[in-house]
Amino acid sequence: MPSLKPYFLFLISLLLCPAIQAEPSYTIKLGTKVAWPPYHIDLKSGATGVAVEAVDCVMARIKQPYEINKLPWSRAQALTKSGALDGFFSASQSDKRDGYAELSRVFIPQIRKFYFLKKYFPAKVELYSIDYIKESFTVGARFSSNAMNYLKINNYNIGAEHLSETVLMRMLDAGRMDAVLENSLVFALMVKNLDRSMDEYLSIEVGKKNMGVYFSKIFLDKHPSFLALFNENIPPCSLIK
């Protein structure tokens, strides 16, 4: 089993926790994508972001010690499958992931959209159905993401994939693909950080794919009551209103 070097450990505030008879004696090892603003934001001292804070809220309520390992997204999933990690987030449901892990109740919102550059595709939104996009355009998404998995399973014409959302934006600008499939919050923040405007883009919603934490079946076999306890304490911490 590969050794893991955690980048940081959250110190859980007992003041926020409901009364629980005993604090768990084990520390849960979770993996995240190194940076995926606004969900995961990489810091020298650790990490923050809306998803990190939501997970921390649940873990605090159940007095569960845990650590987060910031890793390439594909590696976080592979290490969960092998049992070297106990889980990973923020993750949406997929049949592949269901084979080796179990998804918590979803509590982190995600809306996926195709984004076209209006200067190349000035037509009205109503003309771009999902079927028309599949038949007529090349598309791309982040490498090893569930968005890319969706494109492959549904036989889209894939023009590009990359680990970096910023590189995908450059590929879109360069015409390497016609549209990129991305989380709406992530895309809007990328556009803002590049000092550009959302008015430059035509967006077509694909659907909601809300997220949670995938816990390894190896971990859950050792701690069969954990997931139910985790799920019971999600509602006060949920970002889905």
XYZ file of N, CA, C and O in Angstrom, residues 54-210:
628
model
N -17.845 22.514 4.130
C -19.044 21.708 4.353
C -18.691 20.339 4.935
O -19.356 19.845 5.849
N -17.637 19.713 4.411
C -17.192 18.425 4.952
C -16.711 18.601 6.394
O -17.014 17.788 7.272
N -15.971 19.671 6.636
C -15.482 19.950 7.985
C -16.638 20.105 8.961
O -16.571 19.650 10.115
N -17.707 20.736 8.522
C -18.891 20.940 9.355
C -19.477 19.595 9.796
O -19.797 19.394 10.977
N -19.596 18.654 8.860
C -20.160 17.337 9.197
C -19.237 16.596 10.154
O -19.678 16.024 11.161
N -17.942 16.588 9.840
C -16.984 15.872 10.680
C -16.946 16.464 12.096
O -16.783 15.738 13.081
N -17.106 17.770 12.212
C -17.126 18.406 13.529
C -18.335 17.961 14.337
O -18.251 17.718 15.539
N -19.465 17.862 13.668
C -20.695 17.452 14.356
C -20.590 16.048 14.947
O -21.166 15.768 15.990
N -19.870 15.168 14.259
C -19.759 13.789 14.754
C -18.435 13.538 15.482
O -18.105 12.396 15.820
N -17.671 14.619 15.698
C -16.383 14.535 16.410
C -15.445 13.515 15.757
O -14.784 12.735 16.449
N -15.383 13.550 14.440
C -14.576 12.580 13.700
C -13.251 13.195 13.247
O -13.241 14.089 12.390
N -12.124 12.761 13.799
C -10.832 13.240 13.290
C -10.631 12.792 11.842
O -10.985 11.674 11.471
N -10.072 13.689 11.038
C -9.804 13.321 9.646
C -8.687 14.179 9.103
O -8.352 15.217 9.652
N -8.112 13.705 8.018
C -7.075 14.445 7.317
C -7.420 14.487 5.841
O -8.113 13.608 5.320
N -6.934 15.530 5.187
C -7.161 15.673 3.751
C -5.823 15.652 3.033
O -4.914 16.405 3.366
N -5.725 14.780 2.043
C -4.534 14.683 1.199
C -4.844 15.325 -0.146
O -5.756 14.881 -0.860
N -4.127 16.380 -0.488
C -4.347 17.093 -1.754
C -3.561 16.377 -2.859
O -2.336 16.339 -2.825
N -4.289 15.833 -3.826
C -3.699 14.934 -4.811
C -4.286 15.198 -6.191
O -5.366 15.784 -6.320
N -3.608 14.733 -7.259
C -4.276 14.706 -8.565
C -5.571 13.902 -8.439
O -5.608 12.875 -7.742
N -6.622 14.354 -9.099
C -7.958 13.782 -8.909
C -7.998 12.289 -9.220
O -8.618 11.502 -8.499
N -7.330 11.869 -10.283
C -7.340 10.449 -10.641
C -6.648 9.612 -9.569
O -7.063 8.485 -9.282
N -5.602 10.164 -8.938
C -4.877 9.424 -7.908
C -5.707 9.315 -6.628
O -5.688 8.285 -5.946
N -6.441 10.362 -6.283
C -7.311 10.307 -5.103
C -8.326 9.182 -5.245
O -8.617 8.457 -4.284
N -8.839 9.003 -6.457
C -9.806 7.941 -6.690
C -9.147 6.562 -6.672
O -9.674 5.605 -6.097
N -7.979 6.455 -7.294
C -7.273 5.178 -7.339
C -6.861 4.723 -5.941
O -6.957 3.529 -5.610
N -6.411 5.654 -5.112
C -5.998 5.305 -3.750
C -7.189 4.935 -2.872
O -7.059 4.133 -1.944
N -8.349 5.499 -3.162
C -9.568 5.090 -2.458
C -9.952 3.673 -2.861
O -10.335 2.848 -2.024
N -9.819 3.383 -4.125
C -10.137 2.039 -4.613
C -9.232 0.991 -3.976
O -9.680 -0.104 -3.609
N -7.958 1.319 -3.788
C -7.002 0.365 -3.218
C -7.105 0.267 -1.700
O -6.576 -0.670 -1.097
N -7.771 1.243 -1.073
C -7.879 1.261 0.374
C -6.822 2.108 1.052
O -6.825 2.238 2.280
N -5.913 2.715 0.284
C -4.903 3.594 0.872
C -5.528 4.882 1.393
O -5.021 5.496 2.336
N -6.618 5.315 0.784
C -7.442 6.405 1.283
C -8.796 5.835 1.679
O -9.252 4.830 1.129
N -9.467 6.508 2.611
C -10.797 6.073 3.041
C -11.907 6.690 2.205
O -13.055 6.245 2.288
N -11.586 7.737 1.414
C -12.604 8.360 0.592
C -12.060 9.560 -0.151
O -10.885 9.912 -0.013
N -12.912 10.194 -0.966
C -12.522 11.389 -1.717
C -13.744 12.258 -1.947
O -14.888 11.793 -1.951
N -13.503 13.544 -2.159
C -14.562 14.514 -2.432
C -13.936 15.699 -3.164
O -12.700 15.842 -3.175
N -14.736 16.566 -3.818
C -16.181 16.525 -3.994
C -16.481 15.671 -5.213
O -15.891 15.898 -6.274
N -17.399 14.740 -5.086
C -17.595 13.757 -6.139
C -19.077 13.539 -6.410
O -19.885 13.471 -5.482
N -19.396 13.416 -7.681
C -20.754 13.065 -8.076
C -20.820 11.580 -8.399
O -19.800 10.916 -8.611
N -22.030 11.073 -8.439
C -22.234 9.630 -8.619
C -21.814 9.149 -10.000
O -22.051 9.803 -11.007
N -21.160 8.012 -10.024
C -20.902 7.307 -11.283
C -20.888 5.818 -11.005
O -20.531 5.382 -9.904
N -21.286 5.019 -11.991
C -21.316 3.568 -11.820
C -19.925 3.022 -11.541
O -19.764 2.073 -10.765
N -18.912 3.603 -12.171
C -17.533 3.150 -11.966
C -17.129 3.332 -10.514
O -16.564 2.423 -9.884
N -17.406 4.491 -9.945
C -17.067 4.758 -8.555
C -17.874 3.879 -7.603
O -17.378 3.463 -6.555
N -19.116 3.592 -7.974
C -19.972 2.754 -7.135
C -19.404 1.348 -6.969
O -19.775 0.636 -6.027
N -18.528 0.948 -7.862
C -17.954 -0.393 -7.790
C -17.026 -0.588 -6.604
O -16.853 -1.714 -6.126
N -16.406 0.494 -6.123
C -15.434 0.343 -5.033
C -15.676 1.290 -3.859
O -14.969 1.237 -2.851
N -16.695 2.146 -3.967
C -16.969 3.110 -2.905
C -18.468 3.398 -2.852
O -19.215 3.038 -3.760
N -18.888 4.033 -1.767
C -20.298 4.380 -1.602
C -20.414 5.880 -1.370
O -19.706 6.441 -0.529
N -21.305 6.503 -2.121
C -21.477 7.950 -2.046
C -22.364 8.319 -0.873
O -23.418 7.714 -0.647
N -21.946 9.326 -0.138
C -22.778 9.858 0.943
C -24.011 10.530 0.351
O -24.148 10.700 -0.860
N -24.878 10.955 1.215
C -25.951 11.847 0.798
C -25.314 13.082 0.156
O -24.319 13.608 0.666
N -25.866 13.534 -0.969
C -25.254 14.684 -1.642
C -25.604 15.967 -0.880
O -26.710 16.124 -0.378
N -24.605 16.874 -0.784
C -24.817 18.120 -0.044
C -24.005 19.272 -0.624
O -23.966 20.359 -0.055
N -23.367 19.035 -1.781
C -22.557 20.053 -2.438
C -23.138 20.260 -3.840
O -23.152 19.325 -4.652
N -23.646 21.440 -4.166
C -24.356 21.636 -5.431
C -23.428 21.692 -6.642
O -22.286 22.155 -6.554
N -23.958 21.212 -7.763
C -23.225 21.297 -9.028
C -24.220 21.327 -10.194
O -25.109 20.481 -10.271
N -24.056 22.313 -11.051
C -24.809 22.371 -12.307
C -23.797 22.319 -13.434
O -22.853 23.115 -13.467
N -23.968 21.381 -14.353
C -23.056 21.263 -15.483
C -23.640 21.967 -16.706
O -24.826 21.853 -16.994
N -22.743 22.667 -17.403
C -23.168 23.368 -18.617
C -22.101 23.228 -19.702
O -20.909 23.129 -19.396
N -22.557 23.216 -20.943
C -21.649 23.385 -22.075
C -21.454 24.886 -22.286
O -22.413 25.655 -22.249
N -20.196 25.278 -22.529
C -19.882 26.685 -22.786
C -19.262 26.831 -24.166
O -18.255 26.184 -24.476
N -19.890 27.660 -24.995
C -19.406 28.011 -26.328
C -18.953 29.469 -26.320
O -19.504 30.288 -25.571
N -17.991 29.814 -27.151
C -17.638 31.214 -27.349
C -18.608 31.837 -28.346
O -18.753 31.353 -29.476
N -19.266 32.912 -27.938
C -20.272 33.540 -28.795
C -19.689 34.062 -30.104
O -20.385 34.113 -31.116
N -18.401 34.433 -30.088
C -17.817 34.971 -31.320
C -17.745 33.915 -32.415
O -17.697 34.246 -33.606
N -17.727 32.637 -32.014
C -17.730 31.549 -32.991
C -19.123 30.964 -33.193
O -19.425 30.424 -34.260
N -19.955 31.055 -32.149
C -21.290 30.449 -32.193
C -22.318 31.463 -31.689
O -22.716 31.443 -30.518
N -22.744 32.374 -32.566
C -23.619 33.473 -32.145
C -25.104 33.141 -32.124
O -25.905 34.001 -31.783
N -25.492 31.915 -32.477
C -26.912 31.577 -32.548
C -27.572 31.616 -31.171
O -26.899 31.586 -30.138
N -28.891 31.654 -31.157
C -29.635 31.708 -29.901
C -29.550 30.371 -29.164
O -29.422 29.313 -29.771
N -29.657 30.454 -27.847
C -29.553 29.268 -26.993
C -30.553 28.191 -27.405
O -30.243 26.989 -27.394
N -31.747 28.587 -27.796
C -32.807 27.639 -28.109
C -32.432 26.680 -29.239
O -33.008 25.596 -29.368
N -31.466 27.055 -30.070
C -31.083 26.217 -31.212
C -30.108 25.111 -30.823
O -29.857 24.207 -31.612
N -29.580 25.163 -29.603
C -28.553 24.205 -29.190
C -29.126 23.165 -28.226
O -28.927 23.240 -27.018
N -29.805 22.186 -28.747
C -30.272 21.086 -27.901
C -29.094 20.173 -27.585
O -28.059 20.197 -28.271
N -29.241 19.343 -26.556
C -28.172 18.409 -26.192
C -27.890 17.445 -27.336
O -26.725 17.150 -27.656
N -28.931 16.963 -27.988
C -28.738 16.048 -29.123
C -28.002 16.735 -30.272
O -27.145 16.129 -30.926
N -28.324 18.003 -30.506
C -27.665 18.748 -31.573
C -26.181 18.955 -31.263
O -25.322 18.838 -32.143
N -25.881 19.230 -29.997
C -24.479 19.386 -29.593
C -23.718 18.084 -29.817
O -22.590 18.074 -30.338
N -24.332 16.977 -29.448
C -23.686 15.673 -29.605
C -23.399 15.361 -31.074
O -22.342 14.824 -31.425
N -24.321 15.717 -31.938
C -24.198 15.390 -33.370
C -23.286 16.354 -34.128
O -22.657 15.968 -35.114
N -23.172 17.589 -33.646
C -22.595 18.634 -34.486
C -21.273 19.227 -34.021
O -20.591 19.878 -34.817
N -20.868 19.010 -32.759
C -19.721 19.732 -32.227
C -18.715 18.821 -31.539
O -19.052 17.734 -31.079
N -17.478 19.312 -31.458
C -16.477 18.658 -30.616
C -16.497 19.328 -29.244
O -16.652 20.549 -29.145
N -16.350 18.542 -28.203
C -16.462 19.054 -26.839
C -15.298 18.533 -25.994
O -14.583 17.614 -26.396
N -15.127 19.120 -24.822
C -14.043 18.703 -23.934
C -14.422 18.881 -22.488
O -15.437 19.502 -22.153
N -13.591 18.322 -21.598
C -13.798 18.432 -20.154
C -12.497 18.087 -19.449
O -11.519 17.682 -20.085
N -12.491 18.219 -18.119
C -11.306 17.904 -17.345
C -10.984 16.410 -17.399
O -11.882 15.572 -17.338
N -9.719 16.085 -17.485
C -9.251 14.702 -17.489
C -9.669 14.001 -16.191
O -9.556 14.554 -15.109
N -10.196 12.775 -16.332
C -10.562 11.918 -15.196
C -11.738 12.455 -14.388
O -12.031 11.954 -13.306
N -12.434 13.464 -14.926
C -13.598 14.008 -14.222
C -14.842 13.207 -14.585
O -14.893 12.497 -15.595
N -15.881 13.335 -13.758
C -17.145 12.687 -14.075
C -17.785 13.332 -15.298
O -18.536 12.684 -16.033
N -17.473 14.601 -15.528
C -17.966 15.269 -16.743
C -17.393 14.601 -17.992
O -18.119 14.349 -18.961
N -16.090 14.305 -17.963
C -15.483 13.612 -19.097
C -16.051 12.206 -19.236
O -16.304 11.718 -20.352
N -16.273 11.543 -18.111
C -16.866 10.209 -18.145
C -18.243 10.254 -18.804
O -18.596 9.375 -19.608
N -19.018 11.292 -18.486
C -20.337 11.473 -19.100
C -20.221 11.623 -20.613
O -20.991 11.013 -21.377
N -19.250 12.410 -21.065
C -19.075 12.613 -22.512
C -18.723 11.307 -23.217
O -19.229 11.018 -24.308
N -17.858 10.524 -22.590
C -17.428 9.269 -23.211
C -18.560 8.240 -23.248
O -18.784 7.592 -24.270
N -19.263 8.093 -22.133
C -20.358 7.127 -22.058
C -21.447 7.457 -23.068
O -22.056 6.566 -23.669
N -21.684 8.753 -23.278
C -22.771 9.181 -24.170
C -22.301 9.467 -25.601
O -23.045 10.050 -26.396
N -21.061 9.060 -25.905
C -20.552 9.085 -27.287
C -20.518 10.473 -27.915
O -20.858 10.648 -29.097
N -20.073 11.463 -27.132
C -19.838 12.781 -27.704
C -18.537 12.750 -28.507
O -17.668 11.890 -28.292
N -18.412 13.689 -29.410
C -17.180 13.835 -30.193
C -16.201 14.671 -29.370
O -16.316 15.891 -29.293
N -15.248 14.007 -28.730
C -14.349 14.673 -27.786
C -13.146 15.261 -28.523
O -12.395 14.550 -29.185
N -12.996 16.577 -28.368
C -11.903 17.264 -29.032
C -10.682 17.447 -28.153
O -9.561 17.530 -28.648
N -10.891 17.496 -26.817
C -9.764 17.735 -25.924
C -10.150 17.387 -24.500
O -11.315 17.445 -24.117
N -9.140 17.016 -23.712
C -9.285 16.872 -22.263
C -7.957 17.245 -21.631
O -6.897 17.076 -22.230
N -8.037 17.774 -20.420
C -6.804 18.196 -19.755
C -7.051 18.279 -18.256
O -8.186 18.472 -17.818
N -5.991 18.112 -17.475
C -6.101 18.224 -16.024
C -6.466 19.637 -15.588
O -7.135 19.840 -14.580
N -6.024 20.635 -16.336
C -6.191 22.035 -15.946
C -7.387 22.673 -16.637
O -7.497 22.636 -17.875
N -8.270 23.293 -15.844
C -9.393 24.027 -16.427
C -8.892 25.219 -17.235
O -9.467 25.566 -18.268
N -7.803 25.843 -16.786
C -7.241 26.998 -17.497
C -6.759 26.606 -18.885
O -6.974 27.334 -19.867
N -6.121 25.451 -18.991
C -5.661 24.976 -20.299
C -6.854 24.670 -21.185
O -6.833 24.958 -22.395
N -7.902 24.117 -20.617
C -9.110 23.851 -21.407
C -9.678 25.155 -21.973
O -10.149 25.196 -23.109
N -9.628 26.225 -21.181
C -10.101 27.529 -21.662
C -9.263 27.994 -22.855
O -9.801 28.519 -23.836
N -7.949 27.787 -22.783
C -7.079 28.167 -23.898
C -7.394 27.337 -25.136
O -7.375 27.849 -26.263
N -7.661 26.062 -24.935
C -8.027 25.197 -26.063
C -9.336 25.654 -26.689
O -9.491 25.616 -27.919
N -10.266 26.086 -25.854
C -11.533 26.608 -26.367
C -11.285 27.866 -27.189
O -11.827 28.028 -28.294
N -10.444 28.767 -26.677
C -10.092 29.995 -27.399
C -9.423 29.688 -28.738
O -9.640 30.386 -29.735
N -8.590 28.634 -28.740
C -7.828 28.289 -29.947
C -8.617 27.451 -30.932
O -8.108 27.129 -32.011
N -9.847 27.073 -30.583
C -10.663 26.276 -31.492
C -10.326 24.798 -31.486
O -10.714 24.069 -32.399
N -9.603 24.317 -30.442
C -9.297 22.898 -30.342
C -10.563 22.079 -30.076
O -10.594 20.864 -30.281
N -11.579 22.758 -29.589
C -12.903 22.154 -29.397
C -13.924 23.272 -29.501
O -13.589 24.450 -29.394
N -15.178 22.888 -29.706
C -16.230 23.888 -29.866
C -16.839 24.317 -28.534
O -17.294 25.455 -28.388
N -16.856 23.398 -27.564
C -17.472 23.704 -26.267
C -16.785 22.900 -25.179
O -16.250 21.823 -25.431
N -16.828 23.431 -23.960
C -16.289 22.729 -22.804
C -17.437 22.454 -21.835
O -18.331 23.291 -21.659
N -17.438 21.263 -21.250
C -18.439 20.912 -20.247
C -17.822 21.130 -18.872
O -16.806 20.518 -18.524
N -18.449 22.007 -18.077
C -17.852 22.346 -16.784
C -18.922 22.719 -15.771
O -20.048 23.083 -16.132
N -18.559 22.604 -14.520
C -19.368 23.059 -13.407
C -19.579 24.577 -13.529
O -18.623 25.322 -13.778
N -20.805 25.026 -13.336
C -21.119 26.437 -13.583
C -20.380 27.375 -12.621
O -19.929 28.457 -13.030
N -20.246 27.001 -11.339
C -19.534 27.856 -10.384
C -18.044 27.914 -10.701
O -17.418 28.972 -10.606
N -17.479 26.769 -11.064
C -16.060 26.703 -11.401
C -15.769 27.555 -12.631
O -14.815 28.337 -12.659
N -16.613 27.426 -13.660
C -16.389 28.156 -14.905
C -16.506 29.662 -14.684
O -15.669 30.439 -15.165
N -17.524 30.079 -13.941
C -17.723 31.515 -13.701
C -16.533 32.117 -12.963
O -16.105 33.239 -13.261
N -15.971 31.375 -12.006
C -14.823 31.884 -11.271
C -13.580 31.938 -12.154
O -12.785 32.889 -12.066
N -13.398 30.941 -13.020
C -12.269 30.969 -13.959
C -12.346 32.187 -14.859
O -11.346 32.872 -15.096
N -13.537 32.465 -15.375
C -13.727 33.616 -16.259
C -13.394 34.908 -15.519
O -12.706 35.790 -16.049
N -13.857 35.024 -14.286
C -13.576 36.217 -13.479
C -12.073 36.377 -13.239
O -11.520 37.484 -13.354
N -11.402 35.268 -12.895
C -9.962 35.320 -12.612
C -9.132 35.667 -13.847
O -8.017 36.188 -13.728
N -9.667 35.372 -15.023
C -8.988 35.703 -16.272
C -9.337 37.116 -16.748
O -8.928 37.525 -17.837
N -10.116 37.833 -15.918
C -10.536 39.198 -16.229
C -11.328 39.242 -17.534
O -11.163 40.151 -18.345
N -12.184 38.241 -17.678
C -13.069 38.186 -18.834
C -14.512 38.257 -18.350
O -14.781 38.361 -17.157
N -15.445 38.199 -19.297
C -16.853 38.349 -18.951
C -17.650 37.124 -19.388
O -17.387 36.541 -20.456
N -18.622 36.740 -18.575
C -19.512 35.641 -18.952
C -20.335 35.988 -20.182
O -20.897 35.094 -20.831
N -20.412 37.275 -20.510
C -21.139 37.692 -21.715
C -20.476 37.171 -22.993
O -21.095 37.167 -24.057
N -19.221 36.729 -22.887
C -18.512 36.182 -24.053
C -18.963 34.762 -24.390
O -18.661 34.258 -25.474
N -19.718 34.140 -23.466
C -20.012 32.722 -23.609
C -21.500 32.441 -23.732
O -22.340 33.104 -23.125
N -21.792 31.419 -24.512
C -23.136 30.868 -24.617
C -23.161 29.603 -23.773
O -22.297 28.727 -23.952
N -24.084 29.492 -22.835
C -24.126 28.326 -21.953
C -25.401 27.514 -22.163
O -26.492 28.074 -22.312
N -25.238 26.197 -22.182
C -26.350 25.270 -22.349
C -26.327 24.302 -21.175
O -25.376 23.528 -21.006
N -27.359 24.332 -20.348
C -27.374 23.473 -19.168
C -27.592 22.012 -19.551
O -28.493 21.678 -20.327
N -26.770 21.150 -18.982
C -26.903 19.708 -19.175
C -27.730 19.104 -18.042
O -28.533 18.198 -18.256
N -27.532 19.594 -16.825
C -28.303 19.104 -15.697
C -27.549 19.242 -14.392
O -26.374 19.610 -14.365
N -28.253 18.951 -13.303
C -27.643 18.996 -11.975
C -26.954 17.659 -11.696
O -27.482 16.605 -12.025
N -25.794 17.728 -11.094
C -25.046 16.527 -10.701
C -24.417 16.826 -9.345
O -23.212 17.033 -9.219
N -25.266 16.885 -8.318
C -24.808 17.276 -6.992
C -23.819 16.259 -6.415
O -23.789 15.093 -6.828
